[in-house]
mmCIF file of C-alpha atoms in Angstrom:
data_model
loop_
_atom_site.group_PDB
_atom_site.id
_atom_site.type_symbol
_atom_site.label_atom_id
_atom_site.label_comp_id
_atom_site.label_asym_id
_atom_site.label_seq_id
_atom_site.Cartn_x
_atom_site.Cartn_y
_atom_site.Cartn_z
ATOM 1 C CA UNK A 1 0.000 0.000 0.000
ATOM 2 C CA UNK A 2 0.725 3.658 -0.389
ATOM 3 C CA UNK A 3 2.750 4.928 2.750
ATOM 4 C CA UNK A 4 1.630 7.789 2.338
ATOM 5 C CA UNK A 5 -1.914 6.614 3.058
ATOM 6 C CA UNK A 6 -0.541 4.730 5.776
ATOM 7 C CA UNK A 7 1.200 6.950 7.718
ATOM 8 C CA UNK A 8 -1.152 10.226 7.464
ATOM 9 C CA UNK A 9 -4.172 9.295 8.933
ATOM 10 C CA UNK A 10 -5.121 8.436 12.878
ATOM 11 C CA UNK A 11 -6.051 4.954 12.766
ATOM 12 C CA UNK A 12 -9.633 4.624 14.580
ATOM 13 C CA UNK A 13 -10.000 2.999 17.792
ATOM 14 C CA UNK A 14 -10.435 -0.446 17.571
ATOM 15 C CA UNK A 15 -10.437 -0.904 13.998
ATOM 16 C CA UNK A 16 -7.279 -3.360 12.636
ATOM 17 C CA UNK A 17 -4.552 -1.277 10.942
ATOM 18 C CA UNK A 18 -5.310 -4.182 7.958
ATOM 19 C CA UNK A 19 -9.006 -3.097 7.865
ATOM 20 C CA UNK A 20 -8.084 0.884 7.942
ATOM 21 C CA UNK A 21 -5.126 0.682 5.099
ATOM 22 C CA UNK A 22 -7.715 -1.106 3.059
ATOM 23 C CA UNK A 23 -10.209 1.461 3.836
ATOM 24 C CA UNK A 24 -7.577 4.556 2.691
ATOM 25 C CA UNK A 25 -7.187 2.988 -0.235
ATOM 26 C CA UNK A 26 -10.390 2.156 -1.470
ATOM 27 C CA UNK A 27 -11.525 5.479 -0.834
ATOM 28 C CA UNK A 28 -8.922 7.083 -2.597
ATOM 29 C CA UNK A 29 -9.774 4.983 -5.776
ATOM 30 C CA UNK A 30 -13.032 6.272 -5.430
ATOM 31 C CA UNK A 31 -11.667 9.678 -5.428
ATOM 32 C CA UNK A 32 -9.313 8.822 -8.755
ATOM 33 C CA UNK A 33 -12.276 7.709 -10.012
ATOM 34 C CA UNK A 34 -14.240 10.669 -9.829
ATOM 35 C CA UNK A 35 -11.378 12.684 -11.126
ATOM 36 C CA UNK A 36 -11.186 11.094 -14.237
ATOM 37 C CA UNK A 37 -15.119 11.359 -15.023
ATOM 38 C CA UNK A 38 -15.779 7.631 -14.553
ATOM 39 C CA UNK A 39 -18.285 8.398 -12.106
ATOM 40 C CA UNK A 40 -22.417 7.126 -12.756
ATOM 41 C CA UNK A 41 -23.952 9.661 -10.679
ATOM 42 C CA UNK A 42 -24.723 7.349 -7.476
ATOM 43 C CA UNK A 43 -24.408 4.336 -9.174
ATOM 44 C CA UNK A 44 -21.386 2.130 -9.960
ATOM 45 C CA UNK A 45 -19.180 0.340 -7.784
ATOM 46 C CA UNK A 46 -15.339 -0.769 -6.824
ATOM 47 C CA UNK A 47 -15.062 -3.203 -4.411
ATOM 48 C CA UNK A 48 -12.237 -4.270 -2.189
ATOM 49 C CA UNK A 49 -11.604 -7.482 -0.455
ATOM 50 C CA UNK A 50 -10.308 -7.323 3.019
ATOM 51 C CA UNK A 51 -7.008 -9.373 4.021
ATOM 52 C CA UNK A 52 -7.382 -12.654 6.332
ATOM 53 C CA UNK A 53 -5.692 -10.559 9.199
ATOM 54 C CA UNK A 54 -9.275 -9.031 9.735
ATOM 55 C CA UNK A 55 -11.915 -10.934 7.982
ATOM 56 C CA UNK A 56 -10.476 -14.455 10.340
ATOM 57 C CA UNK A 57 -10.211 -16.180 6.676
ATOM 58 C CA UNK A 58 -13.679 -15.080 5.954
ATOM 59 C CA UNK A 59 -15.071 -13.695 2.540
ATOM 60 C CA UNK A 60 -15.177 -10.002 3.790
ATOM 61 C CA UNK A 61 -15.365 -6.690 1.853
ATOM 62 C CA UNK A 62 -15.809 -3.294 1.009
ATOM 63 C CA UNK A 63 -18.430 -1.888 -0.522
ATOM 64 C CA UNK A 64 -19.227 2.088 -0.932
ATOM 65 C CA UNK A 65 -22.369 3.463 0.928
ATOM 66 C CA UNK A 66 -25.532 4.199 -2.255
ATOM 67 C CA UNK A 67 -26.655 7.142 -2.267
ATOM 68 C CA UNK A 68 -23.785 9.034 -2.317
ATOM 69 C CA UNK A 69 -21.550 10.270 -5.456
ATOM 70 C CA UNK A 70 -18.021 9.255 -5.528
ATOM 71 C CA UNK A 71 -16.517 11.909 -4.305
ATOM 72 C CA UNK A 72 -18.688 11.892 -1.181
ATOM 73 C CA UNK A 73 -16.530 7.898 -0.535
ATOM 74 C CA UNK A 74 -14.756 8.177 2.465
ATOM 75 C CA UNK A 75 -12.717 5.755 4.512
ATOM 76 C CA UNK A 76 -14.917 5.817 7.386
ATOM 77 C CA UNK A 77 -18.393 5.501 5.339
ATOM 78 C CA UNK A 78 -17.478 2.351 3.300
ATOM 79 C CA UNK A 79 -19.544 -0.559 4.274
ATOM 80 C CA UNK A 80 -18.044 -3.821 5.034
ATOM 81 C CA UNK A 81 -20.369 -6.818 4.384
ATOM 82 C CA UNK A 82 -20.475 -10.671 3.606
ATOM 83 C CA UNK A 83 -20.885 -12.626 0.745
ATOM 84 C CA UNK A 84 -24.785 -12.340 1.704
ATOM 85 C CA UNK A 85 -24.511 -8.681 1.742
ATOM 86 C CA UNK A 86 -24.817 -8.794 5.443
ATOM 87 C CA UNK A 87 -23.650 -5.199 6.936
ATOM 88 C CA UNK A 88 -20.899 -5.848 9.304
ATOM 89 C CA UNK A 89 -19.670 -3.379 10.535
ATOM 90 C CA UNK A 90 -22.527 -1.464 11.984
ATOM 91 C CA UNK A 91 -23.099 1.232 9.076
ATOM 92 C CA UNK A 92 -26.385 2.811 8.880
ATOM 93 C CA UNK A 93 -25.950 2.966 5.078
ATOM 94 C CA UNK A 94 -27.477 1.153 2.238
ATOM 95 C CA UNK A 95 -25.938 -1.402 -0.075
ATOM 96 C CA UNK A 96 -26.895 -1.372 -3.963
ATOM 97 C CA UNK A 97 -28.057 -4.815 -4.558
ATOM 98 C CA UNK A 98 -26.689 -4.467 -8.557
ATOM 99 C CA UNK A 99 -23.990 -4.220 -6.800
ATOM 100 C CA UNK A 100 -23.159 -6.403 -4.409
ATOM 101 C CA UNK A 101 -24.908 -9.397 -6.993
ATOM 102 C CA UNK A 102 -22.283 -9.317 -9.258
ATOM 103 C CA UNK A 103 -19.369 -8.404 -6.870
ATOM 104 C CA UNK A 104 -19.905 -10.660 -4.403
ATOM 105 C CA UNK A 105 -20.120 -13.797 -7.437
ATOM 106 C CA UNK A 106 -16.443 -12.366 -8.408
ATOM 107 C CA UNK A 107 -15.188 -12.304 -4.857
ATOM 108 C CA UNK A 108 -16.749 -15.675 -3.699
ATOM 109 C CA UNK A 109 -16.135 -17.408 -7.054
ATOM 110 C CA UNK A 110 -12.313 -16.066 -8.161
ATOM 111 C CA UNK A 111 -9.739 -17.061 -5.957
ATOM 112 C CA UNK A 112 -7.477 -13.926 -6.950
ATOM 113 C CA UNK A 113 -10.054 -11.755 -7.135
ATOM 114 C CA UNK A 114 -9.494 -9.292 -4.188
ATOM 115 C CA UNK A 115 -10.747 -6.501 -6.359
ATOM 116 C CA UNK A 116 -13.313 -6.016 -8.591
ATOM 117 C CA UNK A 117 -14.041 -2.925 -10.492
ATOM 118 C CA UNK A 118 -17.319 -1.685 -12.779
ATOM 119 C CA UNK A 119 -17.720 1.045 -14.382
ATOM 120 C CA UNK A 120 -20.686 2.789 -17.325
ATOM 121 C CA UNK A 121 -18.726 4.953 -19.178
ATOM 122 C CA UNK A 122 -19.454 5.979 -22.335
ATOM 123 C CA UNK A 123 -16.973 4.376 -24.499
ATOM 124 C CA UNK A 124 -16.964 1.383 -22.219
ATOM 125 C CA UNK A 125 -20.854 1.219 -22.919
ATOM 126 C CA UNK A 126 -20.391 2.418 -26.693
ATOM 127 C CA UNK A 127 -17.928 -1.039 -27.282
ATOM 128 C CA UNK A 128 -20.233 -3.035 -25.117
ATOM 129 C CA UNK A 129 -22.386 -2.428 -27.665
ATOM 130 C CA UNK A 130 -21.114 -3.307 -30.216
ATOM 131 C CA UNK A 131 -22.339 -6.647 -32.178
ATOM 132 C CA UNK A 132 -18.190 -7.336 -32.581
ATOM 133 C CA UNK A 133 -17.477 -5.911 -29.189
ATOM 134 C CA UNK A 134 -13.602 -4.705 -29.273
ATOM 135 C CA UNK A 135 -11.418 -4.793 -32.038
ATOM 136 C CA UNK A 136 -7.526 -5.419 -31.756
ATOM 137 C CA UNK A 137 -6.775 -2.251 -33.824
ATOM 138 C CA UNK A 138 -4.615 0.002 -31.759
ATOM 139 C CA UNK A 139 -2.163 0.578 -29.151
ATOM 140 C CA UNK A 140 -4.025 -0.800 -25.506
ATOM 141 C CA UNK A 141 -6.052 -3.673 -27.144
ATOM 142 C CA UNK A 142 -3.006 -5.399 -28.141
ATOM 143 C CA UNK A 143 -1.819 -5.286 -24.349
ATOM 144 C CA UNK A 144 -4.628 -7.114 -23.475
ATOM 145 C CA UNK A 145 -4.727 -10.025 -25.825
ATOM 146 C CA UNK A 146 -6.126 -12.854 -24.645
ATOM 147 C CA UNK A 147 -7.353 -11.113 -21.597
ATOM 148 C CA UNK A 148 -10.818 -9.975 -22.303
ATOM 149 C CA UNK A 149 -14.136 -12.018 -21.775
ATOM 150 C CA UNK A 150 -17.770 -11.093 -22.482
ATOM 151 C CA UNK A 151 -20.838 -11.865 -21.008
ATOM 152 C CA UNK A 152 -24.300 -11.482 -22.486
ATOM 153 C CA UNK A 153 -26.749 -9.110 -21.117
ATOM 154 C CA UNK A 154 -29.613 -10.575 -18.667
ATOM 155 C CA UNK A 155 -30.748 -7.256 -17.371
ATOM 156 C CA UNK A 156 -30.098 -5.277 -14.098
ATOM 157 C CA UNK A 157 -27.717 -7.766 -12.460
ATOM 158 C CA UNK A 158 -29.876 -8.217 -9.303
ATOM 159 C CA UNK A 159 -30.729 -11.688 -9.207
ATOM 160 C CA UNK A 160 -28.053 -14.244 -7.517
ATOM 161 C CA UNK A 161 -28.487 -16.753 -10.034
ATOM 162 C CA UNK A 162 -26.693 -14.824 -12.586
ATOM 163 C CA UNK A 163 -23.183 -15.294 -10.624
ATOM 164 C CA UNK A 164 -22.793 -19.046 -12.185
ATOM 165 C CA UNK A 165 -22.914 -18.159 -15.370
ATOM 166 C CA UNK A 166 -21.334 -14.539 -14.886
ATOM 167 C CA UNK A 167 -17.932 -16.745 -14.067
ATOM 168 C CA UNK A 168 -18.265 -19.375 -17.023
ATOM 169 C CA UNK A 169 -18.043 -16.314 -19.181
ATOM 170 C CA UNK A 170 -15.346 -14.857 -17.039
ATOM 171 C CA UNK A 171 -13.301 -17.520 -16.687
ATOM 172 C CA UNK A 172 -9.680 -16.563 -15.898
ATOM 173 C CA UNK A 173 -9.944 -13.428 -17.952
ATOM 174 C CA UNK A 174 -9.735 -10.203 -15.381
ATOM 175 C CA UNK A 175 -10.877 -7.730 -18.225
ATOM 176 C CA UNK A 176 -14.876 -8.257 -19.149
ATOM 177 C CA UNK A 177 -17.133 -6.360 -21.495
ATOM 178 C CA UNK A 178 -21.112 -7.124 -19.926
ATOM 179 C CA UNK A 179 -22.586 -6.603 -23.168
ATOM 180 C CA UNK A 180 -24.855 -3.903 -23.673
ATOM 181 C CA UNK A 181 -23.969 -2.900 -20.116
ATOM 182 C CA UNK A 182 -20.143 -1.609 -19.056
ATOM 183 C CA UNK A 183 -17.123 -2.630 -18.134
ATOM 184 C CA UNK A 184 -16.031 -4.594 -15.516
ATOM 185 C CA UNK A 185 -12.338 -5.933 -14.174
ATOM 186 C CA UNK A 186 -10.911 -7.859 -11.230
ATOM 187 C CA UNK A 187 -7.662 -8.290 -9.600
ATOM 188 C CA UNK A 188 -5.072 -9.928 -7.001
ATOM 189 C CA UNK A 189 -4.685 -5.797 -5.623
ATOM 190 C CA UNK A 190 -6.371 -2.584 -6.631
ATOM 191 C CA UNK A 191 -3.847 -0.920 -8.632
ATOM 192 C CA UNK A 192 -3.364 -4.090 -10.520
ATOM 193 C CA UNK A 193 -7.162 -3.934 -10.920
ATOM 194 C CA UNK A 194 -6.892 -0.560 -11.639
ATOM 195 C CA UNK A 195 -4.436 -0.549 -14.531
ATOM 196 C CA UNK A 196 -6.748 -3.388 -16.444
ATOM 197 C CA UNK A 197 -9.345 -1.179 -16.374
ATOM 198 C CA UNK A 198 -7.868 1.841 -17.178
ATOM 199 C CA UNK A 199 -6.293 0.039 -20.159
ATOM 200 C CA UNK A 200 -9.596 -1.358 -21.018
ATOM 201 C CA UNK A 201 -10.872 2.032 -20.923
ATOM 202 C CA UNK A 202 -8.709 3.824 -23.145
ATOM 203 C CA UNK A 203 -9.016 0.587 -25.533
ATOM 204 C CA UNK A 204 -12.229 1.602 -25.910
ATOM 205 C CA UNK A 205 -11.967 5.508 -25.997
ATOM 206 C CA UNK A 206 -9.266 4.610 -28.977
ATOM 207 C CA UNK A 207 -11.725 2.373 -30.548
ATOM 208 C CA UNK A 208 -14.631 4.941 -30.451
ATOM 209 C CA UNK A 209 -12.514 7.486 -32.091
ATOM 210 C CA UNK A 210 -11.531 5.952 -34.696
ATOM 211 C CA UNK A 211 -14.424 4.337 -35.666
ATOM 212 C CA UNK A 212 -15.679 7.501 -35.475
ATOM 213 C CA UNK A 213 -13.641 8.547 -38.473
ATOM 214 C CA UNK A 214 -14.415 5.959 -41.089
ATOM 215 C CA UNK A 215 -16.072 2.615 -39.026
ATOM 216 C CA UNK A 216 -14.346 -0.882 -38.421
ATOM 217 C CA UNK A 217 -13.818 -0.947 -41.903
ATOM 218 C CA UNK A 218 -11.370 1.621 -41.898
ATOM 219 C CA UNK A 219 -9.376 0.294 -38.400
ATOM 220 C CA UNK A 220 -6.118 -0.850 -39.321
ATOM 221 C CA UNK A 221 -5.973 -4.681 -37.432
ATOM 222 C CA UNK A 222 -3.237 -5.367 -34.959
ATOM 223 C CA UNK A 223 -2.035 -9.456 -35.660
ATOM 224 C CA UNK A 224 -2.488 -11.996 -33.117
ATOM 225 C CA UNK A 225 1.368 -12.057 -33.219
ATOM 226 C CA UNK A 226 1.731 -8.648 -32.536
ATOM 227 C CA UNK A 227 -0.854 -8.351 -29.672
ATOM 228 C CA UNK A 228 0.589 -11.661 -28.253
ATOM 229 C CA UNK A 229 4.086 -9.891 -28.289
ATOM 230 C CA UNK A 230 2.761 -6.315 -26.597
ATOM 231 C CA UNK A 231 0.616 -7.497 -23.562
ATOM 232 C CA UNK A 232 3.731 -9.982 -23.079
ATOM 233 C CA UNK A 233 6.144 -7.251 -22.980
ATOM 234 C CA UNK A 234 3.753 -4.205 -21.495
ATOM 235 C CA UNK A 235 4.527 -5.813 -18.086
ATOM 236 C CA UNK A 236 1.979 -3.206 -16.171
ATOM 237 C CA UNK A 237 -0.144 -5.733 -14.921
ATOM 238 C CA UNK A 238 2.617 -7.848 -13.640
ATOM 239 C CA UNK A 239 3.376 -8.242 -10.133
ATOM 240 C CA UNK A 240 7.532 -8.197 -10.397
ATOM 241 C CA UNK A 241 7.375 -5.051 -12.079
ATOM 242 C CA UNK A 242 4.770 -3.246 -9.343
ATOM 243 C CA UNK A 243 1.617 -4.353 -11.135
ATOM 244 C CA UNK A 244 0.244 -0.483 -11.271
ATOM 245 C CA UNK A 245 1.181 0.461 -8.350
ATOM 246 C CA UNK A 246 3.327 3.375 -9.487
ATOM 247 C CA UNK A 247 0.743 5.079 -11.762
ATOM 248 C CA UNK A 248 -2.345 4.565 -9.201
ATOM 249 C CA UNK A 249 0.240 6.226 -6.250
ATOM 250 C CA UNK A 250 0.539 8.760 -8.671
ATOM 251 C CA UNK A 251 -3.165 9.448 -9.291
ATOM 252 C CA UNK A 252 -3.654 9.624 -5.654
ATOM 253 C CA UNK A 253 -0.968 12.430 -5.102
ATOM 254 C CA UNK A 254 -3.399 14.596 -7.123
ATOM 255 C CA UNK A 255 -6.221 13.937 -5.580
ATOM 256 C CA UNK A 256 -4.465 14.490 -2.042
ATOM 257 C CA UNK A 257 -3.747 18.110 -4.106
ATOM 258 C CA UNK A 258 -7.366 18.281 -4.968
ATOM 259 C CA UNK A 259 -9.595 17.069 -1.870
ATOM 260 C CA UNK A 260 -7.827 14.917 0.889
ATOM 261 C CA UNK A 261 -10.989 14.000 2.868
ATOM 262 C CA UNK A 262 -11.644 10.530 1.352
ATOM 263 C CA UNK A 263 -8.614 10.056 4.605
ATOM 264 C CA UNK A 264 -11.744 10.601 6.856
#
């Protein structure tokens, strides 16, 4: 974690110093995340497993309180609940069942998933979309070949018996288009998590541009060889080489410049 983030903030009586460091930086995500526009109004969510050291080896995590926009996420008024979406640690808040449907499947069902991240943003929704769905035609899809699964639209994810097949489609691929519906990826941390997604993102952005100027027609294709070669060699979602870590420490320095009270 940041140590920054660590050392900054008055850790709350009787909470675990585990539990509070995951707290920081799940609320400073939600802070990056409202910086760079991929805010839903209340809607949306990033979720955050918490470490055996305070869950006891249970399937704990953190969820932010509905109702309130992004930049409203503090440390202090995320909700921790179960894999039921049993409030647990005494929050008077509500918790979006769209969202804790298709998070908690992800959490309970992915053994590295300690992170899981969905967002609506317009060119993530454009691409979802689309009958071909993303194209390997420029610089960020070929980092993520082989990497990105799809599953087919059911509706507003609110019903539990979507998670079974939610994970066929996933698989072991941590980036996923929901068609006709967003974006969504998962992760071992959160800036790993984080840097799929963002490179997801700008996949799309890229992909809405330029079909913007001519159509998929007019894309130039990236080869399987190519793309193969790139997400082998990008390295930013690897663990030895910091996994995103760098680049989401760096987003949170400006946001500490901006508004520091997601450390609340």
């Amino acid at each position: 974690m940041n140590a920054a983030l660590q050392t900054s903030t008055v850790l709350p009586p009787g909470m675990h110093p585990d539990e509070w460091a995951a707290r920081l930086e799940l609320a400073a995500c939600y802070r990056v995340f409202a910086m760079l526009g991929w805010t839903e109004m209340i809607y949306n969510h990033i979720t955050l497993r918490l470490p055996d050291s305070v869950s006891a080896g249970e399937k704990q995590f953190l969820i932010n309180p509905f109702g309130l926009h992004y930049s409203e996420v503090t440390a202090s008024n995320l909700v921790k609940i179960d894999l039921q979406g049993r409030v647990l640690d005494g929050s008077t808040h509500r918790v979006n069942p769209a969202g804790f449907v298709v998070h908690a499947a992800i959490h309970d069902g992915i053994a590295g998933a300690h992170c899981v991240m969905h967002t609506h943003t317009t060119a993530g929704v454009s691409v979802a979309c689309l009958k071909d769905g993303l194209q390997q035609t420029n610089f960020y899809t070929a980092q993520l070949h082989g990497m990105v699964a799809y599953h087919d639209f059911e509706g507003i994810t609110i019903h539990a018996d979507e998670g079974p097949r939610l994970l066929q489609s996933i698989a072991n691929k941590p980036a996923v288009i929901l068609r006709n519906h967003g974006l969504l990826a998962w992760g071992a941390t959160l800036p790993q998590t984080f840097a799929i997604l963002w490179t997801l993102q700008r996949a799309c952005e890229i992909q809405l541009a330029t079909f913007s100027m001519g159509g998929p027609q007019a894309a130039l294709p990236v080869s399987d060889a190519i793309a193969e070669k790139c997400t082998r060699d990008a390295l930013q979602f690897n663990p030895n080489h910091g996994a995103g870590r760098d680049v989401f420490d760096a987003l949170v320095r400006q946001v500490d410049r901006i508004d520091s009270s997601y450390r609340a």
